[in-house]
Short mmCIF file of C-alpha atoms and ligand atoms in Angstrom, two decimals:
data_model
loop_
_atom_site.label_atom_id
_atom_site.label_comp_id
_atom_site.label_asym_id
_atom_site.label_seq_id
_atom_site.Cartn_x
_atom_site.Cartn_y
_atom_site.Cartn_z
CA UNK A 1 11.64 6.30 39.06
CA UNK A 2 11.58 7.76 35.37
CA UNK A 3 12.93 11.11 34.94
CA UNK A 4 10.40 13.94 34.90
CA UNK A 5 9.70 15.73 31.64
CA UNK A 6 11.02 19.18 30.95
CA UNK A 7 8.89 22.20 31.09
CA UNK A 8 10.25 25.66 30.14
CA UNK A 9 8.73 29.04 29.78
CA UNK A 10 9.51 32.98 30.32
CA UNK A 11 8.11 36.39 30.37
CA UNK A 12 9.74 39.52 28.85
CA UNK A 13 10.44 42.12 31.71
CA UNK A 14 9.45 45.10 29.28
CA UNK A 15 7.24 46.60 31.70
CA UNK A 16 5.43 45.32 35.03
CA UNK A 17 3.59 42.09 33.86
CA UNK A 18 -0.05 42.13 32.57
CA UNK A 19 -3.43 40.30 33.57
CA UNK A 20 -2.66 38.61 30.05
CA UNK A 21 0.72 37.51 31.20
CA UNK A 22 -0.70 35.93 34.41
CA UNK A 23 -3.87 34.21 33.01
CA UNK A 24 -2.25 33.22 29.66
CA UNK A 25 0.95 31.95 30.97
CA UNK A 26 2.06 32.11 34.77
CA UNK A 27 -1.01 30.40 36.15
CA UNK A 28 -0.73 27.51 33.97
CA UNK A 29 2.78 27.01 35.05
CA UNK A 30 1.69 26.75 38.59
CA UNK A 31 -0.95 24.38 37.64
CA UNK A 32 1.33 22.09 35.61
CA UNK A 33 4.88 22.31 37.72
CA UNK A 34 4.15 19.25 39.61
CA UNK A 35 4.35 17.04 36.84
CA UNK A 36 7.50 18.45 35.45
CA UNK A 37 10.98 19.68 36.10
CA UNK A 38 10.47 23.40 35.27
CA UNK A 39 12.75 26.17 34.05
CA UNK A 40 11.11 29.51 34.33
CA UNK A 41 12.93 32.88 33.57
CA UNK A 42 13.02 36.67 32.81
CA UNK A 43 13.91 36.94 29.42
CA UNK A 44 16.02 40.06 29.51
CA UNK A 45 17.91 39.40 26.31
CA UNK A 46 14.56 39.54 24.62
CA UNK A 47 13.34 42.82 26.24
CA UNK A 48 16.37 44.68 24.84
CA UNK A 49 14.93 44.17 21.30
CA UNK A 50 12.80 47.41 22.08
CA UNK A 51 14.72 50.27 23.87
CA UNK A 52 14.69 50.09 27.59
CA UNK A 53 15.47 52.27 30.71
CA UNK A 54 18.40 50.59 32.32
CA UNK A 55 16.90 51.04 35.77
CA UNK A 56 13.55 50.19 34.79
CA UNK A 57 14.86 46.99 33.10
CA UNK A 58 16.64 45.75 36.25
CA UNK A 59 13.50 46.21 38.56
CA UNK A 60 11.23 44.73 35.95
CA UNK A 61 13.27 41.78 35.83
CA UNK A 62 13.32 41.19 39.63
CA UNK A 63 9.47 41.92 39.81
CA UNK A 64 8.80 39.30 37.07
CA UNK A 65 10.69 36.67 39.02
CA UNK A 66 9.12 37.67 42.37
CA UNK A 67 5.70 37.63 40.62
CA UNK A 68 6.52 33.78 39.52
CA UNK A 69 7.35 33.07 43.25
CA UNK A 70 4.47 34.84 44.56
CA UNK A 71 2.03 33.00 42.28
CA UNK A 72 3.30 29.90 43.56
CA UNK A 73 5.91 28.33 41.72
CA UNK A 74 7.73 26.08 43.98
CA UNK A 75 11.42 25.85 43.89
CA UNK A 76 11.10 22.07 44.74
CA UNK A 77 10.09 21.57 41.12
CA UNK A 78 11.07 24.67 39.53
CA UNK A 79 14.44 26.53 38.61
CA UNK A 80 13.96 30.13 38.18
CA UNK A 81 16.55 32.53 36.92
CA UNK A 82 17.69 35.49 34.70
CA UNK A 83 17.97 34.80 30.98
CA UNK A 84 21.11 36.78 30.74
CA UNK A 85 22.59 35.05 33.79
CA UNK A 86 23.09 31.88 31.56
CA UNK A 87 25.25 32.77 28.70
CA UNK A 88 24.49 29.30 26.87
CA UNK A 89 21.13 31.23 25.78
CA UNK A 90 22.67 33.69 23.44
CA UNK A 91 25.25 31.32 22.49
CA UNK A 92 23.15 28.62 21.20
CA UNK A 93 20.82 31.61 19.65
CA UNK A 94 23.79 32.40 17.47
CA UNK A 95 24.31 28.96 16.22
CA UNK A 96 20.31 28.60 15.54
CA UNK A 97 20.52 31.95 13.67
CA UNK A 98 22.61 30.22 11.17
CA UNK A 99 20.00 27.38 10.86
CA UNK A 100 17.12 29.64 10.23
CA UNK A 101 15.96 31.11 7.03
CA UNK A 102 14.99 34.94 6.39
CA UNK A 103 11.80 33.67 4.86
CA UNK A 104 10.45 31.99 7.87
CA UNK A 105 11.68 34.73 10.35
CA UNK A 106 10.15 37.44 7.91
CA UNK A 107 6.68 35.13 8.19
CA UNK A 108 6.36 35.85 11.87
CA UNK A 109 3.40 37.54 12.71
CA UNK A 110 4.72 39.69 15.97
CA UNK A 111 7.77 40.77 13.67
CA UNK A 112 5.44 41.87 10.64
CA UNK A 113 3.16 43.77 13.39
CA UNK A 114 5.95 45.52 14.84
CA UNK A 115 7.73 46.16 11.83
CA UNK A 116 4.74 47.79 10.11
CA UNK A 117 4.59 50.06 12.92
CA UNK A 118 8.40 51.09 13.15
CA UNK A 119 9.60 50.77 9.63
CA UNK A 120 13.53 50.89 8.60
CA UNK A 121 14.65 51.42 12.02
CA UNK A 122 13.36 48.36 13.33
CA UNK A 123 16.22 46.57 15.52
CA UNK A 124 17.55 43.52 13.73
CA UNK A 125 17.30 41.90 17.06
CA UNK A 126 13.48 41.67 16.60
CA UNK A 127 13.75 40.06 13.26
CA UNK A 128 16.20 37.24 15.14
CA UNK A 129 14.16 37.39 18.28
CA UNK A 130 12.66 33.83 17.61
CA UNK A 131 16.02 32.14 17.34
CA UNK A 132 16.64 33.31 20.74
CA UNK A 133 13.33 32.11 21.97
CA UNK A 134 14.07 28.70 20.49
CA UNK A 135 17.21 28.51 21.89
CA UNK A 136 15.68 29.26 25.32
CA UNK A 137 13.62 26.10 24.70
CA UNK A 138 15.82 23.73 22.96
CA UNK A 139 18.75 24.26 25.38
CA UNK A 140 16.72 22.18 28.13
CA UNK A 141 15.46 19.18 25.92
CA UNK A 142 12.18 20.84 26.46
CA UNK A 143 8.87 18.81 26.01
CA UNK A 144 6.35 21.22 27.19
CA UNK A 145 6.09 25.14 26.92
CA UNK A 146 2.95 26.35 28.40
CA UNK A 147 2.08 30.11 26.67
CA UNK A 148 -0.43 32.31 25.56
CA UNK A 149 -2.11 32.03 21.83
CA UNK A 150 0.22 34.75 20.53
CA UNK A 151 3.49 32.41 20.86
CA UNK A 152 2.08 29.69 19.05
CA UNK A 153 3.66 30.35 16.01
CA UNK A 154 7.20 30.80 17.52
CA UNK A 155 6.80 27.55 19.14
CA UNK A 156 6.09 26.11 15.60
CA UNK A 157 9.38 27.53 14.31
CA UNK A 158 11.20 26.24 17.30
CA UNK A 159 10.01 22.61 16.34
CA UNK A 160 11.01 23.26 12.68
CA UNK A 161 14.25 24.29 13.55
CA UNK A 162 14.61 21.27 16.21
CA UNK A 163 13.60 18.86 13.36
CA UNK A 164 16.05 20.48 10.92
CA UNK A 165 19.11 20.28 12.95
CA UNK A 166 18.21 16.66 14.06
CA UNK A 167 17.78 15.62 10.74
CA UNK A 168 21.29 17.16 9.82
CA UNK A 169 23.08 15.84 12.79
CA UNK A 170 21.35 13.28 14.65
CA UNK A 171 19.16 13.68 17.94
CA UNK A 172 20.44 16.91 19.48
CA UNK A 173 17.03 18.42 20.50
CA UNK A 174 13.74 17.01 21.86
CA UNK A 175 10.91 18.52 19.84
CA UNK A 176 8.69 20.67 22.16
CA UNK A 177 5.17 20.91 22.39
CA UNK A 178 3.06 24.13 23.06
CA UNK A 179 0.60 24.28 26.04
CA UNK A 180 -2.12 26.83 25.45
CA UNK A 181 -4.91 26.89 27.95
CA UNK A 182 -8.42 26.70 26.60
CA UNK A 183 -9.55 29.78 28.64
CA UNK A 184 -7.15 32.55 28.97
CA UNK A 185 -4.92 32.34 26.21
CA UNK A 186 -5.66 35.59 24.60
CA UNK A 187 -6.95 38.28 26.91
CA UNK A 188 -8.02 41.36 25.03
CA UNK A 189 -7.07 45.06 25.51
CA UNK A 190 -10.00 46.63 27.51
CA UNK A 191 -10.13 49.76 25.34
CA UNK A 192 -9.67 47.85 22.03
CA UNK A 193 -10.88 44.41 22.76
CA UNK A 194 -10.15 43.26 18.88
CA UNK A 195 -6.51 43.53 20.04
CA UNK A 196 -4.52 41.47 22.59
CA UNK A 197 -3.79 43.17 25.89
CA UNK A 198 0.09 43.93 25.52
CA UNK A 199 2.62 45.36 27.92
CA UNK A 200 4.07 47.49 25.32
CA UNK A 201 1.24 48.29 22.77
CA UNK A 202 -1.58 48.77 24.85
CA UNK A 203 -2.67 52.21 26.31
CA UNK A 204 -2.68 52.45 30.35
CA UNK A 205 -6.43 52.08 30.48
CA UNK A 206 -6.22 49.13 27.97
CA UNK A 207 -3.92 47.03 29.88
CA UNK A 208 -4.46 45.76 33.75
CA UNK A 209 -0.97 45.59 35.05
CA UNK A 210 -0.18 43.28 38.00
CA UNK A 211 1.25 46.57 39.71
CA UNK A 212 -2.27 48.37 39.44
CA UNK A 213 -3.94 49.36 42.72
CA UNK A 214 -7.44 47.86 43.30
CA UNK A 215 -8.76 51.44 42.56
CA UNK A 216 -7.01 51.66 39.19
CA UNK A 217 -8.26 48.22 38.55
CA UNK A 218 -11.80 49.32 39.07
CA UNK A 219 -11.43 52.18 37.09
CA UNK A 220 -10.31 50.18 34.08
CA UNK A 221 -12.93 47.71 34.08
CA UNK A 222 -15.44 50.39 34.70
CA UNK A 223 -14.41 52.05 31.42
CA UNK A 224 -13.76 48.87 29.60
CA UNK A 225 -14.97 49.46 25.87
CA UNK A 226 -18.18 46.94 25.02
CA UNK A 227 -20.59 47.89 22.59
CA UNK A 228 -24.33 49.40 22.05
CA UNK A 229 -26.10 46.18 23.04
CA UNK A 230 -27.51 45.34 26.22
CA UNK A 231 -27.91 41.55 26.38
CA UNK A 232 -24.88 39.92 28.00
CA UNK A 233 -24.06 36.93 25.79
CA UNK A 234 -20.70 35.14 24.66
CA UNK A 235 -20.03 35.89 20.94
CA UNK A 236 -17.20 37.34 18.57
CA UNK A 237 -19.58 40.26 17.69
CA UNK A 238 -19.49 40.96 21.51
CA UNK A 239 -15.68 41.28 21.77
CA UNK A 240 -15.36 43.45 24.98
CA UNK A 241 -18.14 41.35 26.72
CA UNK A 242 -16.69 37.86 25.57
CA UNK A 243 -13.16 39.31 26.97
CA UNK A 244 -14.84 40.03 30.39
CA UNK A 245 -16.34 36.85 30.68
CA UNK A 246 -12.97 34.92 29.58
CA UNK A 247 -11.44 36.78 32.19
CA UNK A 248 -13.65 35.37 34.98
CA UNK A 249 -13.65 32.12 33.39
CA UNK A 250 -9.89 32.13 33.72
CA UNK A 251 -9.97 33.17 37.20
CA UNK A 252 -12.96 31.14 38.74
CA UNK A 253 -12.96 28.14 36.59
CA UNK A 254 -16.61 28.31 35.61
CA UNK A 255 -17.60 28.06 32.09
CA UNK A 256 -18.73 30.89 29.71
CA UNK A 257 -22.14 29.35 29.68
CA UNK A 258 -22.51 29.36 33.29
CA UNK A 259 -21.20 33.06 33.78
CA UNK A 260 -23.71 34.13 31.10
CA UNK A 261 -26.85 32.17 32.81
CA UNK A 262 -25.79 34.20 35.92
CA UNK A 263 -26.34 37.59 34.11
CA UNK A 264 -29.90 36.92 32.94
CA UNK A 265 -31.62 40.14 33.10
CA UNK A 266 -28.55 42.19 34.31
CA UNK A 267 -26.51 45.00 32.63
CA UNK A 268 -23.17 45.40 31.16
CA UNK A 269 -22.35 47.46 34.33
CA UNK A 270 -22.95 44.60 36.67
CA UNK A 271 -20.58 42.40 34.39
CA UNK A 272 -17.81 44.98 34.42
CA UNK A 273 -18.05 45.47 38.46
CA UNK A 274 -17.99 41.90 39.14
CA UNK A 275 -15.02 41.35 36.94
CA UNK A 276 -13.28 44.05 38.53
CA UNK A 277 -13.66 42.63 41.73
CA UNK A 278 -12.95 39.02 40.81
CA UNK A 279 -9.64 40.28 39.41
CA UNK A 280 -8.73 42.33 42.67
CA UNK A 281 -9.64 39.57 44.73
CA UNK A 282 -7.19 37.23 42.57
CA UNK A 283 -4.28 39.67 42.41
CA UNK A 284 -4.55 40.99 46.31
CA UNK A 285 -2.69 38.12 47.70
CA UNK A 286 -0.24 37.74 44.58
CA UNK A 287 0.66 41.46 44.93
CA UNK A 288 1.18 41.14 48.61
CA UNK A 289 3.53 38.23 48.22
CA UNK A 290 5.22 39.80 45.31
CA UNK A 291 6.16 42.88 47.40
CA UNK A 292 7.57 40.40 50.36
CA UNK A 293 9.88 38.71 47.99
CA UNK A 294 10.95 41.93 46.39
CA UNK A 295 11.64 43.28 49.97
CA UNK A 296 14.19 40.68 50.54
CA UNK A 297 16.52 41.33 47.72
CA UNK A 298 19.21 39.11 49.08
CA UNK A 299 17.13 36.15 49.31
CA UNK A 300 15.84 36.74 45.84
CA UNK A 301 19.48 37.23 44.45
CA UNK A 302 20.50 33.78 46.39
CA UNK A 303 17.82 32.14 44.57
CA UNK A 304 18.54 33.41 41.38
CA UNK A 305 22.05 32.56 41.46
CA UNK A 306 21.18 28.94 42.58
CA UNK A 307 18.88 28.84 39.55
CA UNK A 308 21.36 30.19 37.05
CA UNK A 309 23.93 27.73 38.09
CA UNK A 310 21.56 24.78 37.68
CA UNK A 311 20.27 25.89 34.64
CA UNK A 312 23.73 26.74 33.13
CA UNK A 313 24.65 23.23 34.01
CA UNK A 314 21.66 21.71 32.16
CA UNK A 315 22.18 23.99 28.93
CA UNK A 316 25.72 23.38 28.92
CA UNK A 317 25.37 19.61 28.10
CA UNK A 318 23.37 20.63 25.13
CA UNK A 319 25.54 23.21 23.91
CA UNK A 320 28.52 21.00 23.98
CA UNK A 321 26.74 18.42 21.95
CA UNK A 322 25.81 21.13 19.39
CA UNK A 323 29.19 22.42 19.24
CA UNK A 324 30.59 18.91 18.78
CA UNK A 325 28.17 18.03 16.07
CA UNK A 326 28.75 20.92 13.94
CA UNK A 327 32.43 20.58 13.96
CA UNK A 328 33.79 23.26 16.51
CA UNK A 329 37.06 22.07 18.15
CA UNK A 330 36.40 21.25 21.92
CA UNK A 331 37.80 23.34 24.29
P1 TYM B 401 5.66 37.80 26.56
O1 TYM B 401 6.82 38.53 27.48
O2 TYM B 401 5.10 38.82 25.63
O3 TYM B 401 4.46 37.00 27.19
C1 TYM B 401 4.60 36.54 28.21
C2 TYM B 401 3.66 35.11 28.25
O4 TYM B 401 2.19 35.67 28.35
C3 TYM B 401 1.47 35.40 27.42
N1 TYM B 401 0.48 36.54 26.96
C4 TYM B 401 -0.72 36.55 26.98
N2 TYM B 401 -1.57 35.58 27.38
C5 TYM B 401 -2.86 35.76 27.23
N3 TYM B 401 -3.30 36.93 26.87
C6 TYM B 401 -2.72 37.87 26.66
N4 TYM B 401 -2.82 39.12 26.20
C7 TYM B 401 -1.16 37.75 26.56
N5 TYM B 401 -0.18 38.59 26.43
C8 TYM B 401 0.93 37.83 26.65
C9 TYM B 401 2.37 35.10 26.04
O5 TYM B 401 1.83 34.16 25.43
C10 TYM B 401 3.63 34.33 26.99
O6 TYM B 401 3.25 33.10 27.24
N6 TYM B 401 8.59 35.50 23.29
C11 TYM B 401 7.75 35.39 24.66
C12 TYM B 401 8.83 35.20 25.93
C13 TYM B 401 9.68 33.99 25.61
C14 TYM B 401 9.56 32.73 26.03
C15 TYM B 401 10.66 31.88 25.82
C16 TYM B 401 8.28 31.95 26.34
C17 TYM B 401 10.96 34.07 25.45
N7 TYM B 401 11.46 32.75 25.40
C18 TYM B 401 10.92 30.61 25.80
C19 TYM B 401 8.32 30.63 26.13
C20 TYM B 401 9.45 29.95 26.07
C21 TYM B 401 7.18 36.47 24.87
O7 TYM B 401 7.43 37.79 24.43
O8 TYM B 401 6.15 36.83 25.76
#
């Protein structure tokens, strides 16, 4: 039997994950996992590009990984682990840093957004962040990377670096493809629906966290910002309404047209309450299972240690080839 293709993805454990992380990324990992050999990690090395409380970072790292398992990631197909447990990620990232250009890193929208907010005290790690992400992907000879739309540019840079190094040294890396879902790739902030829902930037009311109670979720959707109109339709001019329809669509699998048709003659309030209920129903079993995985830390640690060992073996093969190709003396 031919070897399965490889799929890789991760989430930053900067806070408890959001509905955007779930619908834009994790839900698709579950959907695609049977066809691939998968590596999913919690990217704690990336998380420290902004200041983290050490205790919360640890808790959020485990919360993310327990969420992957709770969402249905199956250890038959997937290896799950903590990024910092596999030292090859940081090692290859250093090499890739030396093959990235200041110009191309400076063009990354995420860096430009963050640096315009933070100014001169922005950590250097935020600038070189995409080289670490490229390392995460290229180490595993990855073919597919399921992510939300905001990561597309980082994926393009990863491809460019892979092609650049392959041209210089021969075939070191597979050139990966992004998988960006048709629906749910860009869940917007409930309070400012022109911006994406974000763990780090959204306000408490703007983001739905996977750890939110049913009451909190209901409150957030009831207060979601819409517009001064009354008719429920799917258009860019109605960003708030469009977002609620997208959220329903990503969960139920119905098309935007079907959802709009079902709200003929109804009010914005109906759409808000229904969306809240659909999200609550979707998250309830996920939340219960996440707590189950978190309540057995010993078992979680065992899974993560096995995962890190398996990932390291795979990653080391690529790193060795890279070191040899660039002329490092073998150990
Ligand atoms: P992060 O932690 O910001 O987001 C994790 C995943 O969730 C997606 N996402 C969204 N999708 C839809 N709507 C939203 N509002 C939304 N917000 C986030 C992201 O696109 C992402 O897929 N750099 C990455 C993490 C990373 C990674 C990797 C991903 C590090 N190394 C290697 C893939 C492969 C990040 O910060 O994602």
